[in-house]
Short mmCIF file of C-alpha atoms in Angstrom, two decimals:
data_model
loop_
_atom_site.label_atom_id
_atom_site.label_comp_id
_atom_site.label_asym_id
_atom_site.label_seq_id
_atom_site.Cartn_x
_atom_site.Cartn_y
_atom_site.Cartn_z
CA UNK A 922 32.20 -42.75 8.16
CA UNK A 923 29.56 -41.39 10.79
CA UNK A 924 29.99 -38.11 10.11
CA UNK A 925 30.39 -38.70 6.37
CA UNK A 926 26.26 -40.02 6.78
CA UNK A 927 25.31 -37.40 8.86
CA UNK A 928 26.54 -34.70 6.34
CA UNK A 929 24.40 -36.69 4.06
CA UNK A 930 21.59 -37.18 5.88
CA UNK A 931 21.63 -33.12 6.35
CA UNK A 932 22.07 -31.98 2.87
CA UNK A 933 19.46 -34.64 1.64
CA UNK A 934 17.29 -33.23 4.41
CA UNK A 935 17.69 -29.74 3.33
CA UNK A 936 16.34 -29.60 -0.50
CA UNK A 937 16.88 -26.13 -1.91
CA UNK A 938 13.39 -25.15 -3.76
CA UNK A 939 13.34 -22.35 -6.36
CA UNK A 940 9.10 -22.43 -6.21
CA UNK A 941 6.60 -21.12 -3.19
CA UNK A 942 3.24 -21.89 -2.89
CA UNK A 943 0.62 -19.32 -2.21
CA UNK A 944 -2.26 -19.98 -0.17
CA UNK A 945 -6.11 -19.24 -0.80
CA UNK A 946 -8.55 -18.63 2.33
CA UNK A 947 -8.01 -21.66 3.96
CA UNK A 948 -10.99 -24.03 4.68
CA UNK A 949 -12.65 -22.30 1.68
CA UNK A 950 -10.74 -23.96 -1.21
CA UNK A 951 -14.14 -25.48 -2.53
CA UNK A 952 -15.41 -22.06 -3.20
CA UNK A 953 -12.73 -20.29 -4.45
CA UNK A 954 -14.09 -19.69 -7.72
CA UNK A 955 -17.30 -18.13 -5.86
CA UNK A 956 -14.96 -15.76 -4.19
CA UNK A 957 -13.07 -14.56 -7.24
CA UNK A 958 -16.54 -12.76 -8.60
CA UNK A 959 -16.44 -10.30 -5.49
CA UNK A 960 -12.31 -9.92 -6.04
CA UNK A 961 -12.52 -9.88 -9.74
CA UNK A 962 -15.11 -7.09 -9.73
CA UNK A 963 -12.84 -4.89 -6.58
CA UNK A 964 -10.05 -5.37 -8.74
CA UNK A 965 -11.30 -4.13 -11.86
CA UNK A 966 -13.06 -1.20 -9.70
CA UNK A 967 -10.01 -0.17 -8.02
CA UNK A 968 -7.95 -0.08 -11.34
CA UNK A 969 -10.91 1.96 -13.23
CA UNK A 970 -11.15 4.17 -10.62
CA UNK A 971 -8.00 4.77 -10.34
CA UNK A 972 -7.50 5.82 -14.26
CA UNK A 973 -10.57 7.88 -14.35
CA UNK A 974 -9.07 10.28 -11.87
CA UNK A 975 -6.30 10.28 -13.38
CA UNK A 976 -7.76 11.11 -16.47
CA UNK A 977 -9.83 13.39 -15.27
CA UNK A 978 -7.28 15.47 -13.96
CA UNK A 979 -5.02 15.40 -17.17
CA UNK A 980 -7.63 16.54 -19.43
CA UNK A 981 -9.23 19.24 -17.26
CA UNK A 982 -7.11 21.90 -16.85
CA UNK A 983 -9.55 23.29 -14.22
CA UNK A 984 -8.54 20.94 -11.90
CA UNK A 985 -4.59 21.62 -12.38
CA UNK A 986 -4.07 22.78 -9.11
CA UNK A 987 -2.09 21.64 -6.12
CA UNK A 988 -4.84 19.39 -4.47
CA UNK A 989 -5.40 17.58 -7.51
CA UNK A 990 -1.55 16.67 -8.10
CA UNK A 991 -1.60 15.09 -5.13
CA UNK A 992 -4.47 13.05 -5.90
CA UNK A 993 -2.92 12.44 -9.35
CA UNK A 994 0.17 10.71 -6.93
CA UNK A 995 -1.66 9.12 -4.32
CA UNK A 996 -3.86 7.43 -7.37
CA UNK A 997 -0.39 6.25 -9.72
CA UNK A 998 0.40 4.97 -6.10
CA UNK A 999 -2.97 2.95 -5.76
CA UNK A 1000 -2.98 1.90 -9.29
CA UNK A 1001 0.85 0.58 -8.66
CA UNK A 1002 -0.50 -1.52 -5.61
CA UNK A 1003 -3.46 -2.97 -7.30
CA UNK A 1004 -1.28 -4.07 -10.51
CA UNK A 1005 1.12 -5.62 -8.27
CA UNK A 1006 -0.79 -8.92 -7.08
CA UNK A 1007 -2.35 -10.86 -10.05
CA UNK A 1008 -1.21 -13.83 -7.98
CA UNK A 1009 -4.64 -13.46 -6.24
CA UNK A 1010 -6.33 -14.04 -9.03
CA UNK A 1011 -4.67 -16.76 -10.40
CA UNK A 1012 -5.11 -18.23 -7.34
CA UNK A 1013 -9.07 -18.30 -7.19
CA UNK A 1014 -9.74 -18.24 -10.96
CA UNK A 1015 -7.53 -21.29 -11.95
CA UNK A 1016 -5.98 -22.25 -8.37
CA UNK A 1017 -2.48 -21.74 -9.45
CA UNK A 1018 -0.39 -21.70 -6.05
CA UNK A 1019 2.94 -21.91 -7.25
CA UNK A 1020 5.14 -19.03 -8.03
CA UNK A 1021 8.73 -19.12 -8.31
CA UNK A 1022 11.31 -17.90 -5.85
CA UNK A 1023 12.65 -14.82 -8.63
CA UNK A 1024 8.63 -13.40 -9.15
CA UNK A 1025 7.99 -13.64 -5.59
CA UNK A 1026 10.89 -11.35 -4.22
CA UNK A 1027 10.10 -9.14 -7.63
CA UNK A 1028 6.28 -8.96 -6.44
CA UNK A 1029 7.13 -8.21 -2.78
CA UNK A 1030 9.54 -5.26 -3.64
CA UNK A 1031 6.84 -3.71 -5.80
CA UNK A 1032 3.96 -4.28 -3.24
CA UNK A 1033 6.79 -2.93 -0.26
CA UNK A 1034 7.55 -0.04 -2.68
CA UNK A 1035 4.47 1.02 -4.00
CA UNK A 1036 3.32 1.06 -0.19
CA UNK A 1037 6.20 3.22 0.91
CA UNK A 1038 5.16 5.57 -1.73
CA UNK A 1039 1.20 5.92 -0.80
CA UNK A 1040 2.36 6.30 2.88
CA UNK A 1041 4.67 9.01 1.69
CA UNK A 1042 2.08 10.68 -0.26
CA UNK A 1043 -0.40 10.95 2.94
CA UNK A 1044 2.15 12.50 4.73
CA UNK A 1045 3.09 15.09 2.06
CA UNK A 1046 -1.09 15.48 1.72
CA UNK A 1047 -1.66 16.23 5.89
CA UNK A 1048 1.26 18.97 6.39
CA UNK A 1049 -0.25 20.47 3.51
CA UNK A 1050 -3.54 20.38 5.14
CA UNK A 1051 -2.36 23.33 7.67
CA UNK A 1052 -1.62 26.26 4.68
CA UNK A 1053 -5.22 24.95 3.38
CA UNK A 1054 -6.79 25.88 6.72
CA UNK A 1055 -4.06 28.33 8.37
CA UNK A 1056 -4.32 30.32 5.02
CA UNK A 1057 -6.57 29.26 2.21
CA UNK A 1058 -6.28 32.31 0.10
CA UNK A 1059 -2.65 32.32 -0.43
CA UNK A 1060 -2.50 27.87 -0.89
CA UNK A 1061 -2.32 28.14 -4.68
CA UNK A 1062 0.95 30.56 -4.14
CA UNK A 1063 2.39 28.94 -1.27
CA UNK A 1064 2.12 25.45 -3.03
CA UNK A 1065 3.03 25.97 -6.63
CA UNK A 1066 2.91 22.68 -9.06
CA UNK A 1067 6.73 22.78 -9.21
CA UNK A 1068 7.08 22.52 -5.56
CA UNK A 1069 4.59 19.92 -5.10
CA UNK A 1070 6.13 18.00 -8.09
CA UNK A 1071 9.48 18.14 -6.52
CA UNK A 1072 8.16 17.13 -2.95
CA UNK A 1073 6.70 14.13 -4.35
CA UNK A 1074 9.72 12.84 -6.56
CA UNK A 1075 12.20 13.81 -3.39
CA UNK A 1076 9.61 11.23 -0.98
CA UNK A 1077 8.75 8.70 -4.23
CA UNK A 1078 12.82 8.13 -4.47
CA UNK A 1079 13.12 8.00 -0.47
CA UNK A 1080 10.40 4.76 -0.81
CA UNK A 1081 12.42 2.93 -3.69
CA UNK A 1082 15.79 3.32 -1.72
CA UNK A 1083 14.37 2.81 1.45
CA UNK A 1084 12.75 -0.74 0.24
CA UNK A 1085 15.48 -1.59 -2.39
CA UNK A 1086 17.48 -3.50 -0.09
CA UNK A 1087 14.75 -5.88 0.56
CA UNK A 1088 14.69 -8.24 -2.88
CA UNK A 1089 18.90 -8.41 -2.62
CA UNK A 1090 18.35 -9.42 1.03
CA UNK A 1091 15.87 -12.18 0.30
CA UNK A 1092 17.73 -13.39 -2.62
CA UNK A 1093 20.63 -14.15 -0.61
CA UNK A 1094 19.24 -16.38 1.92
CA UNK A 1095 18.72 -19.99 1.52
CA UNK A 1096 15.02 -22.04 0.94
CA UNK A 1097 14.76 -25.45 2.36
CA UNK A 1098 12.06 -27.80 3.18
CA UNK A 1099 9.68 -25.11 3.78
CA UNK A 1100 7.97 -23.36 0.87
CA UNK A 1101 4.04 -22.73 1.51
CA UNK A 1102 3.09 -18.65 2.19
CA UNK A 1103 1.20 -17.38 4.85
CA UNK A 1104 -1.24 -15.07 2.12
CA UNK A 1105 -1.63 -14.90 -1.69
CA UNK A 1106 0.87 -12.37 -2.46
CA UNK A 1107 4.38 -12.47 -0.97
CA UNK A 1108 5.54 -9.89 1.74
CA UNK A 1109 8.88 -9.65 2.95
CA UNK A 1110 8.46 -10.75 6.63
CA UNK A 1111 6.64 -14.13 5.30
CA UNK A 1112 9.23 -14.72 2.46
CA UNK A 1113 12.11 -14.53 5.01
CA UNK A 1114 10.71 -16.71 7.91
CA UNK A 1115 10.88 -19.98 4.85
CA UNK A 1116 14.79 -19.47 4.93
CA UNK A 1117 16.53 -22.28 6.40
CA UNK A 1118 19.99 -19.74 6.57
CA UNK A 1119 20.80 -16.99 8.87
CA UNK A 1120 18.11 -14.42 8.37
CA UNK A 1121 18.43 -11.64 11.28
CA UNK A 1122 19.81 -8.96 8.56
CA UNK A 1123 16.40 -9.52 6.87
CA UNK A 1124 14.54 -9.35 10.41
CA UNK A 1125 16.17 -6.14 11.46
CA UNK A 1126 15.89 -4.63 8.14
CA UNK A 1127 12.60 -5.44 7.65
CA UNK A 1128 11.55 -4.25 10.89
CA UNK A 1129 13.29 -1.08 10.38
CA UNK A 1130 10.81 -0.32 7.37
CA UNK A 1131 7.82 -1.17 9.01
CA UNK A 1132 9.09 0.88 11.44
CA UNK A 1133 10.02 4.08 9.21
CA UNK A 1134 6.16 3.44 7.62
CA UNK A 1135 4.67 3.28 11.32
CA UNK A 1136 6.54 6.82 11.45
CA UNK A 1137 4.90 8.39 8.82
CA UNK A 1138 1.02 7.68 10.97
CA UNK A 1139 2.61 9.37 13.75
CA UNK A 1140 3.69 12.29 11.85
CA UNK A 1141 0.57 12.83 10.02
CA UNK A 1142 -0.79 12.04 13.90
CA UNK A 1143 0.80 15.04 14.81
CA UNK A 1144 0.08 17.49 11.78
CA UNK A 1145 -3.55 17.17 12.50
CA UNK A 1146 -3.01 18.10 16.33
CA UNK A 1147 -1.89 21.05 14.84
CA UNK A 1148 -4.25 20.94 11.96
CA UNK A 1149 -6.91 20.24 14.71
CA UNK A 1150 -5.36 23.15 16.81
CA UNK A 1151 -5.80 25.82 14.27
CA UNK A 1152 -9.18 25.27 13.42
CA UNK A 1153 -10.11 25.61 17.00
CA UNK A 1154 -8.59 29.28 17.02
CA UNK A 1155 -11.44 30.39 14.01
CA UNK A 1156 -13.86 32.43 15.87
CA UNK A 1157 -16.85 31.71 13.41
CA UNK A 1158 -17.98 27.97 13.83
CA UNK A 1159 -18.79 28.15 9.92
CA UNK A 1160 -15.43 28.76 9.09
CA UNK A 1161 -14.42 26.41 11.64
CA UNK A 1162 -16.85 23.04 10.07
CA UNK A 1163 -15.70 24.56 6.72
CA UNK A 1164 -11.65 24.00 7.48
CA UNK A 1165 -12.15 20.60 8.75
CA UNK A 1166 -14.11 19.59 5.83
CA UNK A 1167 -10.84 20.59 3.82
CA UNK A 1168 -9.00 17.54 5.40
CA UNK A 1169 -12.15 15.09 5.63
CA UNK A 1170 -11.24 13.04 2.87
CA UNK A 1171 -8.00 12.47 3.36
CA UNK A 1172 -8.52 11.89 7.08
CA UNK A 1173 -10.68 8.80 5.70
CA UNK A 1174 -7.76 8.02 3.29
CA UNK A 1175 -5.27 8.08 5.82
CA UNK A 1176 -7.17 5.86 8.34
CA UNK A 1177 -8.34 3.09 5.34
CA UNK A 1178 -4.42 2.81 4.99
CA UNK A 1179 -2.82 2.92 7.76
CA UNK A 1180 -5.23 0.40 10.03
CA UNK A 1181 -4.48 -2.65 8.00
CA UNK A 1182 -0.68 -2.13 7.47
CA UNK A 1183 0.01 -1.32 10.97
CA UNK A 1184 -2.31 -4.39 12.27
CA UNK A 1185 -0.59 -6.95 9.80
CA UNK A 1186 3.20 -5.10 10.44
CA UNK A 1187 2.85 -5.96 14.36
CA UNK A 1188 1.23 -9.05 14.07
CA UNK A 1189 3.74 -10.57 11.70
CA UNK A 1190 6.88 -8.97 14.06
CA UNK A 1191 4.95 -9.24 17.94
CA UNK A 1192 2.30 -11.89 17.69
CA UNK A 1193 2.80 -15.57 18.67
CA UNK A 1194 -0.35 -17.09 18.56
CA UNK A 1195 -1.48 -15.81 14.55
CA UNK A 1196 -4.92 -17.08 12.95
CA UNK A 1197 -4.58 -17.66 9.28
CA UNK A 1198 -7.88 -16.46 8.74
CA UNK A 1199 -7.66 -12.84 10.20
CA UNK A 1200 -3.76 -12.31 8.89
CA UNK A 1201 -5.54 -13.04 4.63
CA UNK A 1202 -8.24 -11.09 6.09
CA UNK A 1203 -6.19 -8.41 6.85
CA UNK A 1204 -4.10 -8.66 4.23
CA UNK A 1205 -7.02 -9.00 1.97
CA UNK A 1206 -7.89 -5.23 3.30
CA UNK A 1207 -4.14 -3.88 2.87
CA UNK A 1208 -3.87 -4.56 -0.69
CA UNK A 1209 -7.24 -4.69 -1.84
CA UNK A 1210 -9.44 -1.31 0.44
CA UNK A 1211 -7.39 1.52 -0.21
CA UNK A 1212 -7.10 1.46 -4.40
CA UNK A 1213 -10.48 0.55 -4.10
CA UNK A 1214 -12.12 3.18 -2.06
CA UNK A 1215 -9.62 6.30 -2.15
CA UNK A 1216 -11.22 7.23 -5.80
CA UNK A 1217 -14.50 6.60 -4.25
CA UNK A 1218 -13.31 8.85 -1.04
CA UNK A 1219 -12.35 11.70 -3.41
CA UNK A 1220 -14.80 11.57 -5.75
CA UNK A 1221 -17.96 11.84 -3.45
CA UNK A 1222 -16.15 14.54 -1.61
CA UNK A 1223 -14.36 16.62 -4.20
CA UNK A 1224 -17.47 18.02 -6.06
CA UNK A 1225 -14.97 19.20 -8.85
CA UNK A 1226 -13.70 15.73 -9.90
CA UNK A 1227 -17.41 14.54 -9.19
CA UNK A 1228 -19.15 16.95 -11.71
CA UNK A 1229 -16.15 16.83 -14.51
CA UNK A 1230 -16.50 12.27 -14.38
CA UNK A 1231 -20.35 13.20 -14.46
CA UNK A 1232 -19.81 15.38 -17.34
CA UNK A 1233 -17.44 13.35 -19.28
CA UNK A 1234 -20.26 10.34 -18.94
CA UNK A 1235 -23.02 11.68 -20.18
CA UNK A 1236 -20.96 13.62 -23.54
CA UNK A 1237 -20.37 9.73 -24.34
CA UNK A 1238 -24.02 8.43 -23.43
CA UNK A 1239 -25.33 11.20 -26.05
#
C-alpha cells in the first residue's frame, strides 16, 4: 500500500505539459510594448534588406558573377533566420508566452538549421577569398556559377542532416513540471534541460553541433592566416590595401556572426552562474544582428549592389 502511494504521489508530481512559455526581458515586462517599436522596425529592416539584394542580384545580370551568388546564399540564409522567430513578436506586441511543445521543436530546428547554413556559407565565402587575392584575374574562371552552385547545395544539405536529428531527439524526451524558456525563441540546449527523462543523447548531440559550428570559425580562422599571408608577399602596398579590401566585408560578416553564437554556445554548455539578462541579450544579437546588418555590410561596401539599389530607387521616385 506504501509503495502503491508513492507511485502516486510521483506520477501526480510529474504532469506531462504539451505548452512552454517564452520569456520577455525580464524586469522589463511593463515596457514591452515600448521595446517592440525598436524590434518591429530591425525586423522589418532585416527582412527588406534581405529581399532587395536578392532582387537586385536576380534582375541585374551585371552582377551574375561568383561574389554575388554567394551573397544571394548568405542573404536566403539571413532571410531564413529572421522568418524563423515571430515568437518575439508576439511576445512584446500582445505578450503571448505560450507556445506549444510541436512549434517549439519545429522553430528550433529551423533557427539550428538556418544557422548551420549561414556558418557554412562564411566558410565557403573565406577559402574563396584566397583565388580573389592569390589570383584575381583568373576568379571568374576558377569559380564558375556551376561550381559555386554545387558547393553551396553540397554544404546547405550537410546543415539540414547535420541538425535533423535534433527535433526527433527532443520529441522523444519527456516534459514535466518545468515548462518556462530561458529566451523568446526556443534553442535546443534550453528545450532539453525542461525534460524530466534521460536527456544525455540530446546533451552530447547537441554539443557535437555547436561543436562542428565552432569548427567552421576556426577554419575560416585559418584561411585568412593564409589569406593574411599572401597579401603580405605583394610587393606594392597598393596592391597589398587593395587585396585586403577584397575580404573586408565579409571579415565584418564573419565576426557579427560568429561572436554571439559562440558566446551563447559556451555559456549554455560551460557556464554555471548564467544572468538572464546578458544570455536574451545575447541571444537578442544572434538572431536579430546578422540579417540585419550583413545587407547593410555589403551594400556600403560593394559599390555595384550600392549603385544598381540607388538606381532602381530613383526609376520609381520619377
Amino acid at each position: 500500500m506504501r509503495d502503491l502511494f508513492v507511485m502516486f504521489s510521483l506520477n501526480t508530481s510529474e504532469v506531462e505539459i504539451s505548452t512552454f512559455l517564452l520569456v520577455g526581458i525580464p524586469g522589463f515586462e511593463s515596457v514591452h510594448i515600448w521595446i517592440s517599436i525598436p524590434i518591429c522596425f530591425m525586423y522589418l529592416l532585416a527582412t527588406l534588406g534581405n529581399c532587395t539584394t536578392l532582387f537586385v542580384i536576380r534582375t541585374e545580370s551585371s552582377l551574375h558573377e561568383p561574389v554575388y551568388y554567394f551573397l544571394s546564399m548568405l542573404a536566403l540564409s539571413d532571410l531564413g533566420l529572421s522568418l524563423s522567430f515571430p515568437s518575439m513578436l508576439r511576445i512584446f506586441l500582445f505578450n503571448a508566452m505560450e507556445i506549444s511543445a510541436d512549434a517549439c521543436i519545429a522553430q528550433e530546428f529551423f533557427i539550428h538549421g538556418f544557422t548551420g547554413m549561414e556558418s557554412s556559407m562564411l566558410l565557403i565565402m573565406s577559402f574563396d577569398c584566397f583565388p580573389a587575392i592569390f589570383n584575381p584575374l583568373r576568379y571568374n574562371s576558377i569559380l564558375t556559377s556551376s561550381r559555386i552552385l554545387h558547393r553551396g547545395l553540397i554544404f546547405d544539405i550537410k546543415s539540414i542532416l547535420l541538425v535533423l536529428p535534433l527535433p526527433f531527439t527532443l520529441n522523444r524526451l519527456r516534459y514535466c513540471n518545468k515548462h518556462l524558456l530561458s529566451h523568446f525563441y526556443c534553442l535546443h540546449q534550453d528545450v532539453m534541460k525542461l525534460a524530466c527523462s534521460d536527456n544525455r543523447v540530446n546533451f552530447y548531440y547537441g554539443l557535437f553541433v555547436s561543436l562542428c559550428m565552432m569548427s567552421d570559425s576556426v577554419f575560416i580562422a585559418v584561411s585568412y592566416v593564409f589569406n593574411l599571408k599572401t597579401v603580405l608577399g605583394i610587393a606594392s602596398h597598393g596592391e597589398q590595401v587593395k587585396a585586403l579590401n577584397t575580404c573586408v566585408s565579409h571579415i565584418c560578416a564573419v565576426l557579427i556572426f560568429f561572436v554571439p553564437i559562440i558566446t551563447l554556445a559556451t555559456i549554455h554548455h560551460f557556464a554555471k552562474h548564467k544572468s538572464p539578462l546578458a544570455m536574451i541579450l545575447i541571444a537578442d544579437a544572434f538572431l536579430l544582428v546578422p540579417p540585419l546588418m550583413n545587407p547593410i555590410v555589403y551594400c556600403v561596401k560593394s559599390w555595384q549592389i550600392r549603385v544598381k539599389v540607388l538606381e532602381k530607387l530613383s526609376l520609381k521616385s520619377k
